Each structure stands twice: as structure tokens, then as C-alpha cells.
Coordinates of C-alpha atoms in Angstrom, one line a residue:
M248 CA 0.7 79.9 -82.5
C249 CA 4.1 79.5 -81.6
M250 CA 3.8 76.0 -81.4
D251 CA 2.1 75.7 -84.7
F252 CA 5.2 78.5 -86.3
I253 CA 7.4 76.1 -84.9
N254 CA 6.2 72.6 -85.9
N255 CA 6.3 74.3 -89.7
V256 CA 9.3 75.0 -89.7
A257 CA 10.5 71.9 -88.8
L258 CA 8.0 70.2 -91.4
N259 CA 9.7 72.7 -94.0
L260 CA 13.4 71.8 -93.0
F261 CA 11.9 68.2 -92.6
F262 CA 11.1 67.5 -96.5
S263 CA 13.7 69.7 -97.5
F264 CA 16.2 67.9 -95.7
M265 CA 14.6 64.8 -97.5
I266 CA 14.7 66.4 -100.9
Y267 CA 18.4 67.1 -100.7
G268 CA 19.5 63.8 -99.3
F269 CA 17.3 62.2 -101.9
L270 CA 19.6 64.5 -105.3
F271 CA 22.4 63.9 -103.3
V272 CA 22.5 60.0 -103.2
V273 CA 21.6 60.1 -106.8
F274 CA 24.4 62.6 -107.6
Y275 CA 26.8 60.2 -105.8
F276 CA 25.4 57.5 -107.5
I277 CA 25.6 58.6 -111.5
L278 CA 29.5 59.7 -110.3
S279 CA 30.3 56.5 -108.8
R280 CA 28.8 54.6 -112.0
L281 CA 31.0 57.7 -114.0
V282 CA 34.2 56.4 -112.1
F283 CA 33.7 52.9 -112.6
R284 CA 33.5 53.0 -115.8
L285 CA 36.7 55.4 -115.9

């Protein structure tokens, strides 16, 4: 039970970290394109 809960939390943290990392990369790419255009 305890290990299952820890596994679930770790999976949720991993997926949220992946989603935020992907959003950060996209945001950084758009920002760099805007800066280069200026």
C-alpha cells in the first residue's frame, strides 16, 4: 500500500515535470525567435 502510493506520487511528479519541461522548451523557443526577429 505504502509503496504503491509512493509509486503513484513519483509517476505524477514525473509526468508533470515532463509536461512543464516541454512547455518551457516551447516557450523558450518562441522567445528566442522573437528576440532574433527584433
